[in-house]
PDB file of C-alpha atoms in Angstrom:
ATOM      1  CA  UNK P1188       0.000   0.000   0.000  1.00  0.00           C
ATOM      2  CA  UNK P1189       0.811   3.394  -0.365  1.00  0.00           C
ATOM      3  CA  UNK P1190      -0.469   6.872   1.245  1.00  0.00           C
ATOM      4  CA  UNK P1191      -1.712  10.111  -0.505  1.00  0.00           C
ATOM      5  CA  UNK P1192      -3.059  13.398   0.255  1.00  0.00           C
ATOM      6  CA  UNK P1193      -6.084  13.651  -2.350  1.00  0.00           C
ATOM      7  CA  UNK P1194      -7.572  16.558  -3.265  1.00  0.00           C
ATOM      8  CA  UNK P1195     -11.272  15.914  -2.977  1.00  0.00           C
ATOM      9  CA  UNK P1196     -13.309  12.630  -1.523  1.00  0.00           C
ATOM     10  CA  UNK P1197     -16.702  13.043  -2.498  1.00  0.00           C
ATOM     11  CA  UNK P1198     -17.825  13.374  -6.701  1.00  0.00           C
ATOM     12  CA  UNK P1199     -20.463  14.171  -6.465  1.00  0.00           C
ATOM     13  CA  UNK P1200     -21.984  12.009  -3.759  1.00  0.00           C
ATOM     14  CA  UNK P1201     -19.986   8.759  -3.467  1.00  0.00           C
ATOM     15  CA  UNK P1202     -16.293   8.227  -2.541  1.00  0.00           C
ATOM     16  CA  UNK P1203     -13.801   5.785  -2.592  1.00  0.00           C
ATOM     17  CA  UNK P1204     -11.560   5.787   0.366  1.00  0.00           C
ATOM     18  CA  UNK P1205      -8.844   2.829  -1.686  1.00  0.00           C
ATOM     19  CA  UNK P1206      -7.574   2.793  -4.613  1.00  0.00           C
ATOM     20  CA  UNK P1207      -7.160  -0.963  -5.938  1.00  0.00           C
ATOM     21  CA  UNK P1208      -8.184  -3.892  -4.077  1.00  0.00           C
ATOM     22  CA  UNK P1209      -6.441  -7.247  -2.711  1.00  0.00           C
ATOM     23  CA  UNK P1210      -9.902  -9.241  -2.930  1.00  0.00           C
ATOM     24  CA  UNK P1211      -8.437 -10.852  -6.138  1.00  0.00           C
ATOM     25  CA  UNK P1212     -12.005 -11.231  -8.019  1.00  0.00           C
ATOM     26  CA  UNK P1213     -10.830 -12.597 -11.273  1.00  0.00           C
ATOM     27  CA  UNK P1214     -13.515 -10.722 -13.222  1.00  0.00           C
ATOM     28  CA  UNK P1215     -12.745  -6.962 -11.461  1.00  0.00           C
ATOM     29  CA  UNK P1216     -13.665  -4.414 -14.110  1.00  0.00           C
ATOM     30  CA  UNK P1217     -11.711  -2.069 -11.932  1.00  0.00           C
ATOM     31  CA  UNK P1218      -8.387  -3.740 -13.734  1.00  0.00           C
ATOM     32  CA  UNK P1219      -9.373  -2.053 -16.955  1.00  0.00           C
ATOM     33  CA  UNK P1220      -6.850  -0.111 -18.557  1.00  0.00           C
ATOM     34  CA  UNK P1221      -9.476   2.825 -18.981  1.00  0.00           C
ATOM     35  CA  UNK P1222      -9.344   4.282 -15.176  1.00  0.00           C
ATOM     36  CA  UNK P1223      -5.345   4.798 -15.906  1.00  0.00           C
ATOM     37  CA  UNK P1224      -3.607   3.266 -12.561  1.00  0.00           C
ATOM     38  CA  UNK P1225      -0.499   4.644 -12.559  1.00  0.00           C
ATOM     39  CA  UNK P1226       0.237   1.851  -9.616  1.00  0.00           C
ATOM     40  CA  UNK P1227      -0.264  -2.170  -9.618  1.00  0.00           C
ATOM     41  CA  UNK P1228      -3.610  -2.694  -8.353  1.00  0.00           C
ATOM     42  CA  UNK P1229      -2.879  -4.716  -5.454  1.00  0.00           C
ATOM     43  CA  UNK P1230      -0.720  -1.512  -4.587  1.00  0.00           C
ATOM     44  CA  UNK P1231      -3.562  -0.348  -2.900  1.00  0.00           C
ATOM     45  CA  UNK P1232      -3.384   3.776  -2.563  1.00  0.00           C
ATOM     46  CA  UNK P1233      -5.190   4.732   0.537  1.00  0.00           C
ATOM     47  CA  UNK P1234      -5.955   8.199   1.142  1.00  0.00           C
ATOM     48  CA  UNK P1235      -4.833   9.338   4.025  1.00  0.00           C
ATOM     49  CA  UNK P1236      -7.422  12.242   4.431  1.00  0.00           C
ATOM     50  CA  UNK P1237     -10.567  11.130   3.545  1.00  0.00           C
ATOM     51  CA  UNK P1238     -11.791  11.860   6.661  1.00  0.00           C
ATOM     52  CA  UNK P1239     -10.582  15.180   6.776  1.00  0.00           C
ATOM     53  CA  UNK P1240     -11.847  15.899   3.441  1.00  0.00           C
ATOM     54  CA  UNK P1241     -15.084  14.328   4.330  1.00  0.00           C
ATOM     55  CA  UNK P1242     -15.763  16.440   7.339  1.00  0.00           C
ATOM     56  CA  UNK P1243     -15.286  19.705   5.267  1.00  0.00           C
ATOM     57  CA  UNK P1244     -17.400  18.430   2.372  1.00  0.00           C
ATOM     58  CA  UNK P1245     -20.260  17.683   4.295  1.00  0.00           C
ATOM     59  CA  UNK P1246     -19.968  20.814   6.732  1.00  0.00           C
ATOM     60  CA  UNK P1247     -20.242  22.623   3.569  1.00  0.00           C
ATOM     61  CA  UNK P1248     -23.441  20.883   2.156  1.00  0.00           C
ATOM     62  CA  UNK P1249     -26.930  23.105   2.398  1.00  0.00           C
ATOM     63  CA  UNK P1250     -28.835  20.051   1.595  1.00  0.00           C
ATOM     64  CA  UNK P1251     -28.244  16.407   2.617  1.00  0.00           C
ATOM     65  CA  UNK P1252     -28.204  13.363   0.934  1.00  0.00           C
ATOM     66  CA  UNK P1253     -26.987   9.781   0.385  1.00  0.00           C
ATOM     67  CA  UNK P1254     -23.640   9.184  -0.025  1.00  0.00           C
ATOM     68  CA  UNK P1255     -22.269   6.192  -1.767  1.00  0.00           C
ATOM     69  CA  UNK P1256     -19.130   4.322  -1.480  1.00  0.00           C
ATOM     70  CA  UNK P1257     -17.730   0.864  -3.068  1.00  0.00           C
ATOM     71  CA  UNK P1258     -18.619   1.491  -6.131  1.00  0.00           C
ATOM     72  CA  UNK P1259     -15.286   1.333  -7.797  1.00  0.00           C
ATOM     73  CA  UNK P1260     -13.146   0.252  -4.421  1.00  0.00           C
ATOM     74  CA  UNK P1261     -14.379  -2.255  -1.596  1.00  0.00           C
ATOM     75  CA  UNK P1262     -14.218   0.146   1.757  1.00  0.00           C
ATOM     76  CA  UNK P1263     -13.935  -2.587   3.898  1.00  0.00           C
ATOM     77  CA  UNK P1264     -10.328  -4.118   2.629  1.00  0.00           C
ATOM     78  CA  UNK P1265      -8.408  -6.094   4.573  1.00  0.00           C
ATOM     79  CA  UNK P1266      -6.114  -2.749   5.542  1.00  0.00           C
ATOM     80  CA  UNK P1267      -9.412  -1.499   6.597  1.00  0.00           C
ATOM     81  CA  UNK P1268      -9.535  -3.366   9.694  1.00  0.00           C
ATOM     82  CA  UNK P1269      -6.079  -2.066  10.596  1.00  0.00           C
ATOM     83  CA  UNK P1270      -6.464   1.832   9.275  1.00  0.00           C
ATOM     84  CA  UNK P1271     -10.064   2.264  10.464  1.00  0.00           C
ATOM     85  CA  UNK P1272     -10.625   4.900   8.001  1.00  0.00           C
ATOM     86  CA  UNK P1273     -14.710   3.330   6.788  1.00  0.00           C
ATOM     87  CA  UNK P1274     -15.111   4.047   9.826  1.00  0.00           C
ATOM     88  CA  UNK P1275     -14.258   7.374  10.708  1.00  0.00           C
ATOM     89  CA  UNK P1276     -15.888   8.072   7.523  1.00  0.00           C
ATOM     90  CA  UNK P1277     -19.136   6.906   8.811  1.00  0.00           C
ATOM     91  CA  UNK P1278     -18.774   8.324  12.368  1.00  0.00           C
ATOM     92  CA  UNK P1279     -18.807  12.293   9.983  1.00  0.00           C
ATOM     93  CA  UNK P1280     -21.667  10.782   8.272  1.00  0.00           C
ATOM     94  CA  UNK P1281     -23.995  10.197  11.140  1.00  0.00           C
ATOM     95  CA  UNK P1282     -22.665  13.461  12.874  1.00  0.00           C
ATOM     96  CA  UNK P1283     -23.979  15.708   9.953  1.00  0.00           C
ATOM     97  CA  UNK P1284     -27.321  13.473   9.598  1.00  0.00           C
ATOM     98  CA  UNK P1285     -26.257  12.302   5.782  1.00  0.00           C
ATOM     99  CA  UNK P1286     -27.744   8.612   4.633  1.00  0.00           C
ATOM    100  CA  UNK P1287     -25.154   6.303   3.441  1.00  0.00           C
ATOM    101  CA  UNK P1288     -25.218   3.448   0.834  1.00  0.00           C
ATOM    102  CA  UNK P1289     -21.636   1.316   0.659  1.00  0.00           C
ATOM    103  CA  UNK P1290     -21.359  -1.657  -1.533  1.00  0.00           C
ATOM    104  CA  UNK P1291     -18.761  -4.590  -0.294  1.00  0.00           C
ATOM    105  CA  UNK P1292     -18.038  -8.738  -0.192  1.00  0.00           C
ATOM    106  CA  UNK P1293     -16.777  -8.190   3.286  1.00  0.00           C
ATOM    107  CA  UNK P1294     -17.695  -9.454   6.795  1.00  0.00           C
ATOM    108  CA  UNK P1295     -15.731  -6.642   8.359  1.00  0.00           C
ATOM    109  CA  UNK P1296     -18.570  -4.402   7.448  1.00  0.00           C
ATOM    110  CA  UNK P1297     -20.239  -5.899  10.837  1.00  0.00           C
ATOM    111  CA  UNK P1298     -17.509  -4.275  12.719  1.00  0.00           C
ATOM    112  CA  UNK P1299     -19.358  -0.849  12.148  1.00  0.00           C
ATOM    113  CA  UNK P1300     -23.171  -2.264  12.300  1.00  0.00           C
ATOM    114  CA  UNK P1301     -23.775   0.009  15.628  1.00  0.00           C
ATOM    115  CA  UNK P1302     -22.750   3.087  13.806  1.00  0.00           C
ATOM    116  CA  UNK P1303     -24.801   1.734  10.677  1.00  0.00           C
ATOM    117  CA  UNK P1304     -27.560   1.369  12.883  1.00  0.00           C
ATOM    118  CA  UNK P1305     -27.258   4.636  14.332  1.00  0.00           C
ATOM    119  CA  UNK P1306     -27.377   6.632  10.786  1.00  0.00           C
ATOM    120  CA  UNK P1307     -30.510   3.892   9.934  1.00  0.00           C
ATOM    121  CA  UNK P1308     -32.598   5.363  12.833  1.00  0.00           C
ATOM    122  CA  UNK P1309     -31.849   8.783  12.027  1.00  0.00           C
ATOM    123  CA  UNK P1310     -31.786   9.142   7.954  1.00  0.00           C
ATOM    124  CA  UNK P1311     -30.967   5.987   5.979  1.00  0.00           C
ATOM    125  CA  UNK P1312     -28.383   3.106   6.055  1.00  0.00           C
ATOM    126  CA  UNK P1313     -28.225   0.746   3.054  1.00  0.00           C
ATOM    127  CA  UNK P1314     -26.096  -2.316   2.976  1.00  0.00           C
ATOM    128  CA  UNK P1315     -25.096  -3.887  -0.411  1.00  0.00           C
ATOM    129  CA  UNK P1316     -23.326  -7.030  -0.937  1.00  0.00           C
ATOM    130  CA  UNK P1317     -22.349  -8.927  -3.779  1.00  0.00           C
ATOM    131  CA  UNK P1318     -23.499 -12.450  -4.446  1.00  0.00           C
ATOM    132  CA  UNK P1319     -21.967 -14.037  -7.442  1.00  0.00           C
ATOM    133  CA  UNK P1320     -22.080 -17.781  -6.896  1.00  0.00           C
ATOM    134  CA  UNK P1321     -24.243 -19.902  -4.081  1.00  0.00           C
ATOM    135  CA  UNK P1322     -21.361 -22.394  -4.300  1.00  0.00           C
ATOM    136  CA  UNK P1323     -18.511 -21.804  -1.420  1.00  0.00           C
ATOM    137  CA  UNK P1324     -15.690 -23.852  -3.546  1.00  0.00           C
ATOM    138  CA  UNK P1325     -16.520 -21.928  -6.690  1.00  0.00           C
ATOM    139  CA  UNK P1326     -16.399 -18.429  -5.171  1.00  0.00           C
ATOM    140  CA  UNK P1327     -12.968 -19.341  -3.481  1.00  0.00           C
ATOM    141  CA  UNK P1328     -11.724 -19.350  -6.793  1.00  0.00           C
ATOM    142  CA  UNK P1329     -13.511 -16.161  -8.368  1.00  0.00           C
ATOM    143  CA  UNK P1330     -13.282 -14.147  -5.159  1.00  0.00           C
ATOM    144  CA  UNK P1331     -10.674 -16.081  -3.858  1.00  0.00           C
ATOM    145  CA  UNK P1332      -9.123 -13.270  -1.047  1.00  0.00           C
ATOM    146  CA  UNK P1333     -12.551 -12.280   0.706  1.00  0.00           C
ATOM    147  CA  UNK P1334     -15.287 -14.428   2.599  1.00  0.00           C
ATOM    148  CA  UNK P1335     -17.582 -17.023   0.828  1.00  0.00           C
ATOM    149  CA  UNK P1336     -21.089 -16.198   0.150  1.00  0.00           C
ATOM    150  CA  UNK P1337     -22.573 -18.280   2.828  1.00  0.00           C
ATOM    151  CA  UNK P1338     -20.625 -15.586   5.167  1.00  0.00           C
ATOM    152  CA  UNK P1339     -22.122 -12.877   3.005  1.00  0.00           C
ATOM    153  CA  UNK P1340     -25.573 -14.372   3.529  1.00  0.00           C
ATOM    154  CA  UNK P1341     -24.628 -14.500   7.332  1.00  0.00           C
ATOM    155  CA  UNK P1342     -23.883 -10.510   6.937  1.00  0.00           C
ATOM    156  CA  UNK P1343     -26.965 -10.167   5.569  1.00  0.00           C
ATOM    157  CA  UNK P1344     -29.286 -11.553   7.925  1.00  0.00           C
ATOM    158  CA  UNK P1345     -27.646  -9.630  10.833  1.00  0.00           C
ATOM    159  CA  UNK P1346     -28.501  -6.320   8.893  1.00  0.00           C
ATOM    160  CA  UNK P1347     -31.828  -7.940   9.012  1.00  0.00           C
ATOM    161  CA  UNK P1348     -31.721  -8.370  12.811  1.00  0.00           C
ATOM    162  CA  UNK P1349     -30.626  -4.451  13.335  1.00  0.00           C
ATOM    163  CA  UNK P1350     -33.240  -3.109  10.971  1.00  0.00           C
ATOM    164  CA  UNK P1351     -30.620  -2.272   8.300  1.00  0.00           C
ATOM    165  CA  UNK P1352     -32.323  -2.812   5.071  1.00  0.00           C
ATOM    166  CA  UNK P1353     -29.718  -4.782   2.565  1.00  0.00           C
ATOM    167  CA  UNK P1354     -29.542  -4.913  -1.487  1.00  0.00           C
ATOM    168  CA  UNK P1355     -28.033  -7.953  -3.486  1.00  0.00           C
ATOM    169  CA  UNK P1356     -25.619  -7.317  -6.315  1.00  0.00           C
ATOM    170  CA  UNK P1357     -26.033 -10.651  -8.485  1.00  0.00           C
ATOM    171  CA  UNK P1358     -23.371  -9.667 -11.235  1.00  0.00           C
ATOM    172  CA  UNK P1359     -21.222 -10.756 -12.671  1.00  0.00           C
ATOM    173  CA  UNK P1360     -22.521 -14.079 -13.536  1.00  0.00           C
ATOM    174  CA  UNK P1361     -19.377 -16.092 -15.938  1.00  0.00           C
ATOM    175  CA  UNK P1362     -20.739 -17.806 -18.851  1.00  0.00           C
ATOM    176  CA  UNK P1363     -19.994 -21.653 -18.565  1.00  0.00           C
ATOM    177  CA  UNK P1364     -19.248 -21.145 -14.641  1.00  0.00           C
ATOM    178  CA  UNK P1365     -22.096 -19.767 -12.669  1.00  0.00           C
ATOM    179  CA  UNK P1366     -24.750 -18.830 -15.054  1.00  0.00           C
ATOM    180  CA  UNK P1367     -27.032 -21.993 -14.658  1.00  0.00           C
ATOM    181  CA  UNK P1368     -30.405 -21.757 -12.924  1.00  0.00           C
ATOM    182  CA  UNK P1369     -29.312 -23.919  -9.692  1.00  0.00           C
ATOM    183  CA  UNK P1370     -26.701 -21.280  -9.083  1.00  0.00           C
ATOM    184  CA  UNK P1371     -29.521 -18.573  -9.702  1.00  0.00           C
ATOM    185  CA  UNK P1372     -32.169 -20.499  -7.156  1.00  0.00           C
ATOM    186  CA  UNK P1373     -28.893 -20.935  -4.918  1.00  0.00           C
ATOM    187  CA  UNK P1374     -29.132 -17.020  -4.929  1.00  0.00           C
ATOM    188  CA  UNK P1375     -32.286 -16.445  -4.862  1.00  0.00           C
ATOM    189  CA  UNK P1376     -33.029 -18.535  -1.477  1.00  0.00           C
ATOM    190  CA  UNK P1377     -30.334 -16.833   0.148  1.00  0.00           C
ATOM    191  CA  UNK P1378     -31.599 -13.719  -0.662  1.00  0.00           C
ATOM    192  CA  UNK P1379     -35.477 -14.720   0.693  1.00  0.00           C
ATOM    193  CA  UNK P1380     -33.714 -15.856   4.083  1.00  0.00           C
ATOM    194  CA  UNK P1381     -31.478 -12.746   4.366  1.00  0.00           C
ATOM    195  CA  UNK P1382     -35.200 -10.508   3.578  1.00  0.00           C
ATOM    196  CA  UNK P1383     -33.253  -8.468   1.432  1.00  0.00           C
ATOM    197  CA  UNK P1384     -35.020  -5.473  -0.172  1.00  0.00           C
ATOM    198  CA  UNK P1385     -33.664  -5.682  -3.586  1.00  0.00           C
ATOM    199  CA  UNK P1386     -31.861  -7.313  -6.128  1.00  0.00           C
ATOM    200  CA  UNK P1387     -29.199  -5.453  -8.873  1.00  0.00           C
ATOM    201  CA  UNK P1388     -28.775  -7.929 -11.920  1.00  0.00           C
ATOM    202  CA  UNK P1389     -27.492  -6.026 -15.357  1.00  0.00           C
ATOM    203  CA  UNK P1390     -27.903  -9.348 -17.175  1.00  0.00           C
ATOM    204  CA  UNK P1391     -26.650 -12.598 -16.945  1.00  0.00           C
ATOM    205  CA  UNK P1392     -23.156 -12.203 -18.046  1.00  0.00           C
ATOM    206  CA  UNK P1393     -20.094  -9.962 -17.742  1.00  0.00           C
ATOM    207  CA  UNK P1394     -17.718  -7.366 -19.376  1.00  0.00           C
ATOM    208  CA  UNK P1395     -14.637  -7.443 -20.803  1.00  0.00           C
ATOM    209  CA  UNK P1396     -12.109  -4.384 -21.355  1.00  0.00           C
ATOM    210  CA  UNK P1397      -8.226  -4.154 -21.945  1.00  0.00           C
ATOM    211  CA  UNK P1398      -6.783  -4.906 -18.899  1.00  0.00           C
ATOM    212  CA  UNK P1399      -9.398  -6.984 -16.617  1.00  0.00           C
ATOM    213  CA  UNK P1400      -9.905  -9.377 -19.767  1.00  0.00           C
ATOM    214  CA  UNK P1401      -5.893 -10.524 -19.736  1.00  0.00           C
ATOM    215  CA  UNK P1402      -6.235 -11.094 -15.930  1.00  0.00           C
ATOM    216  CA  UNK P1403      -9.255 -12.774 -16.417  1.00  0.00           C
ATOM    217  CA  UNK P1404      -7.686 -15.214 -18.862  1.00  0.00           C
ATOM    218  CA  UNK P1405      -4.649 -15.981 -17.271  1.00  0.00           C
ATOM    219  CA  UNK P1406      -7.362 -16.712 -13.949  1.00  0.00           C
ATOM    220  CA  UNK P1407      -8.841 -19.455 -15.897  1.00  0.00           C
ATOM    221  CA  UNK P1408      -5.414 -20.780 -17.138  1.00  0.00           C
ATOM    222  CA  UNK P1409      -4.562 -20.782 -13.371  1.00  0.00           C
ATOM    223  CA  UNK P1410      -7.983 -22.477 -12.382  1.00  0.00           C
ATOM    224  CA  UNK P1411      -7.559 -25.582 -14.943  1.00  0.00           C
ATOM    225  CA  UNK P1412      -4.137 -26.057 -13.645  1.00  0.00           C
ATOM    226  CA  UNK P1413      -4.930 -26.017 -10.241  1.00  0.00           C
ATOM    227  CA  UNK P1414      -8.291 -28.544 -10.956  1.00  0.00           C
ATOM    228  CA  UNK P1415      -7.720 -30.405 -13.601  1.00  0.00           C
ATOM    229  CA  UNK P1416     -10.132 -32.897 -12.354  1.00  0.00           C
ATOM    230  CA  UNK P1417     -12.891 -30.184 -12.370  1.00  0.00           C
ATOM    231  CA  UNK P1418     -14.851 -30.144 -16.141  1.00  0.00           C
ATOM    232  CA  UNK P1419     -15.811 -26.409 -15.320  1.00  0.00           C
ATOM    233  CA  UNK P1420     -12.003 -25.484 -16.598  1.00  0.00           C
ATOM    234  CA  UNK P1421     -11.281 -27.744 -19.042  1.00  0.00           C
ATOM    235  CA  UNK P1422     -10.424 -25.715 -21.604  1.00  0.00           C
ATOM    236  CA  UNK P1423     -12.573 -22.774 -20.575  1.00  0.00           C
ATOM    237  CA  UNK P1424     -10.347 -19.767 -21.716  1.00  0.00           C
ATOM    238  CA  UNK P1425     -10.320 -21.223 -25.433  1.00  0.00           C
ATOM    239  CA  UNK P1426     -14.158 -21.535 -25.204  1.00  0.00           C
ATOM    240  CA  UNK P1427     -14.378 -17.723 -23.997  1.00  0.00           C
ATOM    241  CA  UNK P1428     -12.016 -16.502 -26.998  1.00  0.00           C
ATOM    242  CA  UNK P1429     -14.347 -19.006 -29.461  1.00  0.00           C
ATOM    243  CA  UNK P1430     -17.062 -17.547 -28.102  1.00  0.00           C
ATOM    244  CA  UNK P1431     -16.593 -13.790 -27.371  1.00  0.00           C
ATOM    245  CA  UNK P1432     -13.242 -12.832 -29.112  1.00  0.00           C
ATOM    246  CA  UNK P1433     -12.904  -9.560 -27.788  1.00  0.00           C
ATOM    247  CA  UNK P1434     -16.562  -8.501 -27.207  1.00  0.00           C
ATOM    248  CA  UNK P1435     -17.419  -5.908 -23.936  1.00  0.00           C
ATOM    249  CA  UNK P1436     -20.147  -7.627 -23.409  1.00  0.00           C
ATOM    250  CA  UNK P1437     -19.924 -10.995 -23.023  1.00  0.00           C
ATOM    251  CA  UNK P1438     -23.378 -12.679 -22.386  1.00  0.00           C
ATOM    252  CA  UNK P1439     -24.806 -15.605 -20.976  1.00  0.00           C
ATOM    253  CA  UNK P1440     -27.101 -18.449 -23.804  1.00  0.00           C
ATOM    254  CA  UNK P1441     -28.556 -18.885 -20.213  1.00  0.00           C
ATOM    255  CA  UNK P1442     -29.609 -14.657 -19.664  1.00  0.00           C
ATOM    256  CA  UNK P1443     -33.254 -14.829 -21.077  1.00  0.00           C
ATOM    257  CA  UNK P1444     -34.280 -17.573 -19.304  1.00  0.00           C
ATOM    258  CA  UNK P1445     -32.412 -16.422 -15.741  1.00  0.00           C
ATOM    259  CA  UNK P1446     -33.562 -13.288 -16.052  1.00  0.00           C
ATOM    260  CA  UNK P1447     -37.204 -13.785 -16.884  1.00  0.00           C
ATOM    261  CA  UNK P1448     -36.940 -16.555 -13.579  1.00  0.00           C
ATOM    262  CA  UNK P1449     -35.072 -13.765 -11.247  1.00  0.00           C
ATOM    263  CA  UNK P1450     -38.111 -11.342 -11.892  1.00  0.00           C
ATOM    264  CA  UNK P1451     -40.683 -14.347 -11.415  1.00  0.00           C
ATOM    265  CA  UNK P1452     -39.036 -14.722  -7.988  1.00  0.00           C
ATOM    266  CA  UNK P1453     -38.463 -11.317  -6.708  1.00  0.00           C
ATOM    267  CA  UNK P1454     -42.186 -10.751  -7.649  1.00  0.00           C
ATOM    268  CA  UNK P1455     -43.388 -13.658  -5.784  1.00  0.00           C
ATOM    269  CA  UNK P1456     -41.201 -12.767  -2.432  1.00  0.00           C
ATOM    270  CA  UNK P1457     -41.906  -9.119  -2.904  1.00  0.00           C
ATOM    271  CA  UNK P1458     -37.981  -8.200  -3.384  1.00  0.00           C
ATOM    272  CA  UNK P1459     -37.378  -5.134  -5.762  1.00  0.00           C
ATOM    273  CA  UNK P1460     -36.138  -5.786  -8.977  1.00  0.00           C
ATOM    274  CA  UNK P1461     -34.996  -3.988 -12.068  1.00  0.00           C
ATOM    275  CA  UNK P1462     -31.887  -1.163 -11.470  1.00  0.00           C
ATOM    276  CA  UNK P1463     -33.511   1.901 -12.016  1.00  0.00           C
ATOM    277  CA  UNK P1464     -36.200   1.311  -9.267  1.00  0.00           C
ATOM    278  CA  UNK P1465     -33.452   0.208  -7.212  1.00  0.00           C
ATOM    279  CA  UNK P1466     -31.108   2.793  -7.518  1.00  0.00           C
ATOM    280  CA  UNK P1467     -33.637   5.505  -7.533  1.00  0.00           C
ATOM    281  CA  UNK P1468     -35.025   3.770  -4.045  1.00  0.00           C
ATOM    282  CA  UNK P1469     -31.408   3.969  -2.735  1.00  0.00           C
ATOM    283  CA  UNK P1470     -30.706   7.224  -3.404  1.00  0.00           C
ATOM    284  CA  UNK P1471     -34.016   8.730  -2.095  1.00  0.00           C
ATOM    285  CA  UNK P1472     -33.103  10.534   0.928  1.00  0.00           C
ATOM    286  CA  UNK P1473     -35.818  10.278   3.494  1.00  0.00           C
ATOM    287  CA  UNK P1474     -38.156  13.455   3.701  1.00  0.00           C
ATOM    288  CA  UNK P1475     -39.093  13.527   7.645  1.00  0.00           C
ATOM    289  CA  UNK P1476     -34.984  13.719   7.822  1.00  0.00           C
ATOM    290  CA  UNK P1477     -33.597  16.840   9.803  1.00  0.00           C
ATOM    291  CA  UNK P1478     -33.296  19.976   7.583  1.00  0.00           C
ATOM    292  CA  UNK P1479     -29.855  21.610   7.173  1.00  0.00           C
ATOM    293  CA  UNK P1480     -29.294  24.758   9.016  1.00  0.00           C
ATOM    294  CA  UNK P1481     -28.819  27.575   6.545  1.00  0.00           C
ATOM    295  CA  UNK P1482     -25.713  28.995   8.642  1.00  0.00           C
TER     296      UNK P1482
END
């Protein structure tokens, strides 16, 4: 890792405290060439100040809001635990009465469930996590460096318990790996357990750009090695490249029919569906909230 002094934290209304990640997901988008890392990406650039920068932002702020975070960077790292700096970040949150909305595949997020809770009685706390695969051994090797999803589901349903309402990122789902319907139903029952309020699914598939598609590839090479045993892998990279070439978009055969199921079953157990009404849900800042003072 390495420190800096940014310049600003929040733009407009979400921030990302890290810069790279050490989760090791081998489809990260983040890898692509197009948001210019001038450092490795495991060379995690933390910035120092966020809090700092934070505090001033929000002091400044006639009119508050939901602010976002893990959009581009997981906030709750493994260096998280030791630099704390989520968590200051949340403590200037709930001070100045703002709503927060942070995305992440960690359990350390349930280190800061009392301030969570806190900011979800006074404005509004939303909790996203990302389910990719229902199958532990699979998503050791996709998301090999952070818990499994059946600790993710655990997360989930102790949001429940405080009263912290949660939303489901299903994406990205790997043609030939984890875009079947079991692995969909696998998902889906988690999420009815966990009483999650929504569900973010952009299609069953993923993207590819310059950069995250080489580590991608050379993922898979490392998978078949490692499992030779396992049919999954056999040959999988020279099936994407048959398949895909160098498409953005690489999509499921499987996306009509686990999409059209997904909205079936989020109708039936009365879990939001579809991204806009999602997003638009998170981002609503709750009316009865405190109003800023003018001075």
């Amino acid at each position: 890792m390495h420190f800096v002094n940014a310049k600003t934290i929040l733009t407009p209304h979400s921030m990302n405290i890290y810069r790279g990640c050490s989760h090791g997901c081998i489809y990260c988008d983040s890898r692509s060439k197009c948001y210019q890392f001038t450092h490795d990406f495991e060379d995690i650039e933390v910035k120092q100040n966020a809090p700092e920068l934070l505090e001033e932002a929000l002091r400044k702020k006639r009119k508050r809001c939901m602010i976002g975070t893990g959009a581009m960077g997981d906030p709750y790292i493994p260096l998280e635990k030791e630099l704390g700096l989520m968590r200051r970040c949340l403590e200037i949150i709930e001070r100045h009465d703002f709503g927060i909305a942070l995305q992440t595949k960690s359990d350390l997020v349930l280190r800061d469930l009392d301030i969570l809770e806190r900011i979800n009685r006074k404005t509004k706390a939303v909790v996203q996590m990302t389910l990719t695969t229902a199958d532990d051994g699979l998503c050791k090797i996709v998301e090999p460096a952070v818990c499994p999803t059946s600790r993710r589901f655990e997360v989930l349903r102790e949001c429940r318990a405080r009263g912290i309402p949660t939303v489901v990122w299903f994406s990205p789902l790997l043609p030939f790996l984890n875009d079947s319907m079991e692995n969909a139903q696998g998902i889906i029952d988690y999420c009815v357990q966990a009483g999650v309020k929504g569900i973010i699914c952009f299609g069953i598939g993923v993207t590819m750009r310059e950069g995250n598609r080489e580590y991608f590839y050379d993922a898979l090479d490392r998978a078949a090695a490692r499992f030779p045993d396992d049919s999954r892998f056999a040959g999988i990279k020279d099936r994407y490249i048959k398949t895909y070439g160098y498409s953005y978009e690489v999509t499921s055969p499987n996306n009509h029919k686990i999409m059209s199921y997904l909205s079936q079953a989020c109708s039936r157990n009365k879990i939001m569906f579809g991204t806009d009404k999602i997003f638009k849900w998170m981002e609503e800042f709750p009316e009865d909230s405190l109003q800023p003072s003018l001075f």
